[in-house]
Every structure is written in C-alpha cells, then in structure tokens.
GROMACS .gro file of C-alpha atoms in nm:
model
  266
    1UNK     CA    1  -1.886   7.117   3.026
    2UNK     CA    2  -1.572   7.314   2.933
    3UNK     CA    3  -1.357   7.017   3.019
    4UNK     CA    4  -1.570   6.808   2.851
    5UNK     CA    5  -1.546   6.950   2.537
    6UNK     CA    6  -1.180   6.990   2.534
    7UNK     CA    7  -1.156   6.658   2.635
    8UNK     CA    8  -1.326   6.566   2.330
    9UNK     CA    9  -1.164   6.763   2.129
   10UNK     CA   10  -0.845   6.626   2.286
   11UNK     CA   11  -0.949   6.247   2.189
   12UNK     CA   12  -1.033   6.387   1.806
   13UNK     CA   13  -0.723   6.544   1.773
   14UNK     CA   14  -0.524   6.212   1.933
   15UNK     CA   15  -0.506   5.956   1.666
   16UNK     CA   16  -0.571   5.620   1.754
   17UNK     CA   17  -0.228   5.507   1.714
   18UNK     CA   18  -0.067   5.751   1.975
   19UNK     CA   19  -0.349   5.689   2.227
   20UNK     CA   20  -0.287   5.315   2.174
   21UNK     CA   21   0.100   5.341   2.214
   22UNK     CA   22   0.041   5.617   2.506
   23UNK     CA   23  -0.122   5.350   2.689
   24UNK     CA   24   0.106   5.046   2.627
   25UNK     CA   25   0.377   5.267   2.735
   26UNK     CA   26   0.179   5.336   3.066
   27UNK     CA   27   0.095   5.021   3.078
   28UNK     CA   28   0.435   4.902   3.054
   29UNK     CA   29   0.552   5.119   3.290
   30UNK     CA   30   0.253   4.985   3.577
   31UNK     CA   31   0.334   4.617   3.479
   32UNK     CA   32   0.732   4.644   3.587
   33UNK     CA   33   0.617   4.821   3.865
   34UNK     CA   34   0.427   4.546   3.967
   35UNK     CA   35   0.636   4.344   3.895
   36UNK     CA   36   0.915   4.525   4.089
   37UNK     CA   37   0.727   4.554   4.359
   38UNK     CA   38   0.640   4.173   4.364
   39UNK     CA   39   1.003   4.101   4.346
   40UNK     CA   40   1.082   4.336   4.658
   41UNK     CA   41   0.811   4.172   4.851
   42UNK     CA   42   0.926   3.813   4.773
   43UNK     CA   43   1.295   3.906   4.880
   44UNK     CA   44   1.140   4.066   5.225
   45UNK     CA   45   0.976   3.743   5.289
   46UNK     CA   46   1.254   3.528   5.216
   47UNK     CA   47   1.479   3.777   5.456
   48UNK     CA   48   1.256   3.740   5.719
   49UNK     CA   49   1.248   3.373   5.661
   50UNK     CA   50   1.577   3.304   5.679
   51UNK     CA   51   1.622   3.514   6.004
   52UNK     CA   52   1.387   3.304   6.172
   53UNK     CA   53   1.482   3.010   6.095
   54UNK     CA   54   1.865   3.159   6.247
   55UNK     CA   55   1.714   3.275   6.549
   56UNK     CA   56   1.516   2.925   6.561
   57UNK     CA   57   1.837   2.752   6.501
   58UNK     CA   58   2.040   2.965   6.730
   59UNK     CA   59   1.762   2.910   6.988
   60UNK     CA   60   1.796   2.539   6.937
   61UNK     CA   61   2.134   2.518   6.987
   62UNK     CA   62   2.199   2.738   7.255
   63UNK     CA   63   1.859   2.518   7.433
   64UNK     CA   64   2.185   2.205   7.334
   65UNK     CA   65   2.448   2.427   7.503
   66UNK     CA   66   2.239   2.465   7.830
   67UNK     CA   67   2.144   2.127   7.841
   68UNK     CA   68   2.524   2.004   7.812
   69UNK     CA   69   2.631   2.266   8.040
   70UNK     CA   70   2.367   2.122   8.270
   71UNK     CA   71   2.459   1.811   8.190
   72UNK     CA   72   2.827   1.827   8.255
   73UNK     CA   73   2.738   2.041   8.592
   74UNK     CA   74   2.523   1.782   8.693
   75UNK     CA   75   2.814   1.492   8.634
   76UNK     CA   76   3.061   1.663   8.789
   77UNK     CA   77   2.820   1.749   9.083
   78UNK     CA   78   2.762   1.407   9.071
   79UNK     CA   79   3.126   1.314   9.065
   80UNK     CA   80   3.242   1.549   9.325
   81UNK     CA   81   2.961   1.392   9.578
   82UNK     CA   82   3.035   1.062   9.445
   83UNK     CA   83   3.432   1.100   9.557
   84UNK     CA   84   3.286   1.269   9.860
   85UNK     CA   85   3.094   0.957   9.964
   86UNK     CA   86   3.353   0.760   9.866
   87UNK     CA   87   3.604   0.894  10.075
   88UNK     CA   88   3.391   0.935  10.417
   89UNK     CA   89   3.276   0.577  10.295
   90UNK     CA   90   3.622   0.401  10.237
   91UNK     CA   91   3.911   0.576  10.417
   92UNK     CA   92   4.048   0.225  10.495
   93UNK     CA   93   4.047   0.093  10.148
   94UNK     CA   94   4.207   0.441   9.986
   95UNK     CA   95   4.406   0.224   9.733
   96UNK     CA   96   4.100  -0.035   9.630
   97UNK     CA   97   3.892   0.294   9.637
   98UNK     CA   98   4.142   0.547   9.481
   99UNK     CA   99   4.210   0.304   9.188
  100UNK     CA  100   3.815   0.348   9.156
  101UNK     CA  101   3.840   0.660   9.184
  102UNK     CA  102   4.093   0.717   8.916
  103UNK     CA  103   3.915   0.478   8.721
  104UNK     CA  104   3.552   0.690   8.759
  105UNK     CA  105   3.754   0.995   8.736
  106UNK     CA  106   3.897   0.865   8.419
  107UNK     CA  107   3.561   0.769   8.261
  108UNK     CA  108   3.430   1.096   8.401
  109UNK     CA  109   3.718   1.284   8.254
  110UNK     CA  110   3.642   1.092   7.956
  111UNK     CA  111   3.271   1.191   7.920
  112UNK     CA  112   3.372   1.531   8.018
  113UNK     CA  113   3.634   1.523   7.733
  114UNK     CA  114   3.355   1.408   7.504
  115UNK     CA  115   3.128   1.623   7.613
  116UNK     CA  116   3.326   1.902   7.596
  117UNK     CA  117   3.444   1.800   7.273
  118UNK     CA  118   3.104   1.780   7.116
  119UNK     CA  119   3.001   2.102   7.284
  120UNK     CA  120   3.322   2.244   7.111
  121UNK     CA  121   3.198   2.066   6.803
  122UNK     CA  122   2.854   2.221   6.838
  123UNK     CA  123   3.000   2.599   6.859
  124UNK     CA  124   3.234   2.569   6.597
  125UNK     CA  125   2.938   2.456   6.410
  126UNK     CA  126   2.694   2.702   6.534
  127UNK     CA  127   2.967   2.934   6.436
  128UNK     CA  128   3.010   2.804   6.075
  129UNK     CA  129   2.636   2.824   6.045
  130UNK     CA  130   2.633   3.184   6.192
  131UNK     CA  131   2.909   3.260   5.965
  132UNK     CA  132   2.702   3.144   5.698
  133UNK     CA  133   2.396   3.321   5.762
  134UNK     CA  134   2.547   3.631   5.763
  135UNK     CA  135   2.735   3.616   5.471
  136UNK     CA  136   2.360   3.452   5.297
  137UNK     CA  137   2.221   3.746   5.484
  138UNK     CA  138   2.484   4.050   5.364
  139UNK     CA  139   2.395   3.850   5.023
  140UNK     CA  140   2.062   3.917   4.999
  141UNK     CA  141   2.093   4.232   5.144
  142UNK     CA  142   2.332   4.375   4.871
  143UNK     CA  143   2.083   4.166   4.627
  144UNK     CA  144   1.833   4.365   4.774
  145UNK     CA  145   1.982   4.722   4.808
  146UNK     CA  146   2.123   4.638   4.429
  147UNK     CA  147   1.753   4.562   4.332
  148UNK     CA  148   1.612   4.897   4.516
  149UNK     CA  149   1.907   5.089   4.384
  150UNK     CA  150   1.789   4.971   4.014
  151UNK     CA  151   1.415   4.999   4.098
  152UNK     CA  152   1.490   5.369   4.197
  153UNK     CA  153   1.743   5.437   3.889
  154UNK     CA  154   1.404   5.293   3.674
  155UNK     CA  155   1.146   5.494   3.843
  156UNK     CA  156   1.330   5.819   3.773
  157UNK     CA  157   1.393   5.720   3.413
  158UNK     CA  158   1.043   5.646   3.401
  159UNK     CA  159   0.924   5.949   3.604
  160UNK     CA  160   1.135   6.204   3.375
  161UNK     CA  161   0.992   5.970   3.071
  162UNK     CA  162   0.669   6.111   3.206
  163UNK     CA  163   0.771   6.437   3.250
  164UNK     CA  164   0.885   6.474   2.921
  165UNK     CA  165   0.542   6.282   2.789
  166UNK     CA  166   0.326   6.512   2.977
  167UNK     CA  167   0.551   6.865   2.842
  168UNK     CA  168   0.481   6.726   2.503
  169UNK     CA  169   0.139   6.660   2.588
  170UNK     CA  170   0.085   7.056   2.746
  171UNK     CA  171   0.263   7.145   2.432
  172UNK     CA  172   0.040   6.955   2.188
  173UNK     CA  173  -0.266   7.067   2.359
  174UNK     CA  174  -0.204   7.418   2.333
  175UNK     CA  175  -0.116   7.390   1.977
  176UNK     CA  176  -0.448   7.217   1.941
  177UNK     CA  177  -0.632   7.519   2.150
  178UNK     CA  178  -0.485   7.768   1.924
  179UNK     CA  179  -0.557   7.587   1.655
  180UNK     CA  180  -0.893   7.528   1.783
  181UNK     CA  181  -0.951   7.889   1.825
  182UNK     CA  182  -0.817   7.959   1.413
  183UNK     CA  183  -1.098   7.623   1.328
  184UNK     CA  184  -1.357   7.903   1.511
  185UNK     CA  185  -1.240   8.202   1.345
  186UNK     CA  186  -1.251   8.062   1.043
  187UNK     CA  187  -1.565   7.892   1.126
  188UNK     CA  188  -1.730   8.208   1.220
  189UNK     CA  189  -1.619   8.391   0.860
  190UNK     CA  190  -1.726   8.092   0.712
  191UNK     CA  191  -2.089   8.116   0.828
  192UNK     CA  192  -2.055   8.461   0.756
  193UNK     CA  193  -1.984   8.414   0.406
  194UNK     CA  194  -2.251   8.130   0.368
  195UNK     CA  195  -2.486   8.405   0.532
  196UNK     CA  196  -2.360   8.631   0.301
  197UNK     CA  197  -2.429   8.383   0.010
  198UNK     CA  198  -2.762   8.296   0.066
  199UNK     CA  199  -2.877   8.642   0.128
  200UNK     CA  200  -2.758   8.725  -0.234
  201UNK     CA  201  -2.922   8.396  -0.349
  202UNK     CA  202  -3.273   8.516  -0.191
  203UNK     CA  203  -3.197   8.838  -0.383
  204UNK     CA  204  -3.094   8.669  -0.716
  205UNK     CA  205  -3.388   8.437  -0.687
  206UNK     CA  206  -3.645   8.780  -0.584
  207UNK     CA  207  -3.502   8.946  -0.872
  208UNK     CA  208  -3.538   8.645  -1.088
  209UNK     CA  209  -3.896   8.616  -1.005
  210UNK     CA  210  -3.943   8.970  -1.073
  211UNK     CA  211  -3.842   8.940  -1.427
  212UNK     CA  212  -4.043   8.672  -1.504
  213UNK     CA  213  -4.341   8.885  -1.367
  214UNK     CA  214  -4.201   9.171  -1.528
  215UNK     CA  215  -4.198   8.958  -1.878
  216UNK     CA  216  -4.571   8.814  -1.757
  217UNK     CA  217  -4.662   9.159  -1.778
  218UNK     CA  218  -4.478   9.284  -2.056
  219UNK     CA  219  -4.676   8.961  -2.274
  220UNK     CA  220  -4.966   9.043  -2.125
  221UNK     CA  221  -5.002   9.431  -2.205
  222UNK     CA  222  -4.861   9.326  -2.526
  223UNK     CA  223  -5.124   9.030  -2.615
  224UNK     CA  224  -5.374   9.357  -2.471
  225UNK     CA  225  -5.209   9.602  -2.721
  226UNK     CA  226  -5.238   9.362  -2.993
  227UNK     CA  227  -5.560   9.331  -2.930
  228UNK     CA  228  -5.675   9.669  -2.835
  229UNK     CA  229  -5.494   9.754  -3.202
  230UNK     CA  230  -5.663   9.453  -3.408
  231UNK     CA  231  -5.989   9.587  -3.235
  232UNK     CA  232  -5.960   9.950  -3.324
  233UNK     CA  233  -5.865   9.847  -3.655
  234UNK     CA  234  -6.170   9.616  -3.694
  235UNK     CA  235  -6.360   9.895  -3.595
  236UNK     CA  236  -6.197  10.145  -3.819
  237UNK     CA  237  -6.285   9.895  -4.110
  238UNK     CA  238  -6.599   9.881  -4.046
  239UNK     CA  239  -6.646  10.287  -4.043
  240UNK     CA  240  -6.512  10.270  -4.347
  241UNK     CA  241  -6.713  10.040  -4.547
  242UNK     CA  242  -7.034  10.246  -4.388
  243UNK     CA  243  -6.882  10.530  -4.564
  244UNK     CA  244  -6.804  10.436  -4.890
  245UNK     CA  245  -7.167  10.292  -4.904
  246UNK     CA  246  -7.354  10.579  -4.828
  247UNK     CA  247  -7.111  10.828  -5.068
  248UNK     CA  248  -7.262  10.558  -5.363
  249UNK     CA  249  -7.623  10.621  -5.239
  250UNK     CA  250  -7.524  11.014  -5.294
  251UNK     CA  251  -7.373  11.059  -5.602
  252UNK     CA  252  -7.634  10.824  -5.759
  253UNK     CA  253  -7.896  11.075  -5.680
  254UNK     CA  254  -7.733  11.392  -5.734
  255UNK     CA  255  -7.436  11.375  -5.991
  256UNK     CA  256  -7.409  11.721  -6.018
  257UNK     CA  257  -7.340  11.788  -5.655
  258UNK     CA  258  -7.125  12.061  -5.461
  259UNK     CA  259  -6.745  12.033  -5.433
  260UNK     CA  260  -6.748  12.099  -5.137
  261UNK     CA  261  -6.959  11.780  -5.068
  262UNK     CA  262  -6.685  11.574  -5.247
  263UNK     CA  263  -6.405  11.674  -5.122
  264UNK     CA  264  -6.530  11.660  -4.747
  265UNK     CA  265  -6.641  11.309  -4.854
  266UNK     CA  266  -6.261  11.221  -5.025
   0.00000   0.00000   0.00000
C-alpha cells in the first residue's frame, strides 16, 4: 500500500512532459539496442556464411586436387605399364617402338605438363581465393570488433546516462518525500485550525442564539411589564373614581362634617 501511494504520489509530482521525455529517452535507448543487436547478429551470419562457403570451396578444390593427383598417378601408372608392355612386347623393333615411345612419352609428358600446369593454376588460384577470404574475413572481423567496440563505448554512455537519470531521480524523490512530509504538517495544522474555526463558529452561532433568546425574553417581560403596569393602572383608575363618588354622596348629607373625615378623605 505504502508503495502504492508513493508511487502515486510519484506520478502527481512527475509532470507529463518529463514522464513523456523519460520514456522516449528509454525508448531510444531500447530501439538502438535493438537495433545494435540486429546488426551484430546479421554480421555473425554473414561470417559464418562466408566461412562455409571457404571451407565448401576449399573442399571442392582440394576434391579437384585429388582427382588430378589421381588422375596423373593413374596416367603415369598407365604409362609406366604401357612402356613395360611395350618393351617385353617389342625388344626387336626398339627403334619403331622407342620412336613410339618417345612419341607417347611426349604426349604423356605433355598431358602431364598440362595437367600439372592446371593443377598449378588451380593452387595459385585456390591461393588467391584463400588470400582473399582472409583478408574479406580480417575485414569483417575488424568491422565487427569496430562495431562491438562502439556498441560497448554506447552502452556505457548510456548506462552512466542512466546512472545519472536514476541519482536525479533518488534525488527528486526525496525532495518530494520531504516535501510530502511539510504538505502533512501543514495539512495537519491546517485541519487543526479549521477545527479550531468551526468550534468558535458553533460558539459564535450558540451565543448568537442566546441573544436572540435573551432579547425574546427581554420583549417578552417587557410587553408583560407593560402590561402588568397598564393593568395596575387601570385598576388604580378605577379605585379612584369609586372614591371620589362616594366622598360626593358624604358631604351632600353632612356638610358640616369632622376634619378629620376630610382630610383622611383628601
């Protein structure tokens, strides 16, 4: 879950920009890779192609060489029973048969000769190929080392590239912890304060609905007073007018009254 999160966190923090050059820079990196490694795999299979089709042609000609060799072992085996016969066959006629002789022996020379010649022929050009196929061969060889020598001069540029990438990228994520963990402080005080906040706004509002019971009331005992007061004095009027008419009743029938009487009556 912990991972999780900071790999979220990592991806919010990344802007879309960096991620997207991040991975065309990877993928950059795979791609000539690939294509590296394509390259060194063609060249490998063109090697071994062209040393079998040496050892096919060296095969092939040295198959020509024994054949000759046969060949010319088989003529002169031929010859030497041929003069063989013809001497056990013609000791009489040695000139008739020795200007034969000199005469096969010439031809036979002269094959020989050819053959020789061609088989000379043959090696030089065997050689001439060989020669050739080595030097193709040291070619593609030093093509080849050259080609590994850059392909390893690359992958350590690209593998210190990396290095460096992923330093920045250790560095950059513990920047974004710490400042992950100052988001959370600050987070807490805020909810704090917020806390704090509406605590005083459920007191403001408590208090506000006090006063306005407090003013309910104060109308209230007031419109009670007022009341109260215009009742009292209603029935302090009507004492009153009680009074005065039974103090006229009085003085009608006794004029000459106590004054006493009067002033308790005043």
């Amino acid at each position: 879950m912990f991972a999780l999160r900071r790999q979220m966190y990592l991806r919010l923090l990344t802007t879309p920009e960096q991620e997207a050059s991040r991975t065309e820079r990877l993928r950059a990196i795979w791609r000539h890779d690939n294509k590296n490694l394509v390259t060194l795999a063609t060249l490998r299979a063109r090697l071994a192609s062209l040393l079998q089709e040496r050892d096919t042609d060296r095969q092939q000609k040295t198959a020509i060489i024994e054949q000759l060799e046969q060949e010319i072992g088989s003529v002169e085996h031929k010859a030497t029973e041929d003069i063989a016969n013809i001497i056990a066959e013609t000791d009489g006629d040695i000139t008739a048969e020795s200007a034969s002789y000199h005469m096969e022996r010439d031809r036979l020379q002269r094959l020989f000769e050819r053959n020789d010649t061609g088989l000379k022929q043959l090696r030089a050009a065997n050689r001439l190929a060989e020669t050739a196929l080595k030097k193709r061969k040291y070619k593609i060889e030093s093509e080849l080392e050259n080609w590994l020598q850059k392909y390893d001069s690359e992958m350590t540029e690209k593998t210190e590239e990396i290095e460096s990438l992923q330093a920045e990228f250790e560095a950059e994520t513990a920047e974004r912890e710490e400042y992950d963990a100052k988001v959370e402080a600050i987070r807490d005080r805020y909810d704090s304060i917020i806390l704090k906040r509406e605590r005083l706004e459920e007191l403001r509002v408590l208090e506000e609905q006090l006063n306005i019971k407090k003013e309910s009331a104060a109308v209230y005992i007031q419109y009670f007073w007022r009341r109260y007061r215009a009742h009292k004095k209603h029935k302090k009027g009507k004492k009153g007018k009680k009074g005065k008419k039974g103090a006229g009743k009085g003085g009608k029938k006794s004029k000459g009254g106590s004054p006493k009487h009067k002033k308790g009556k005043k």
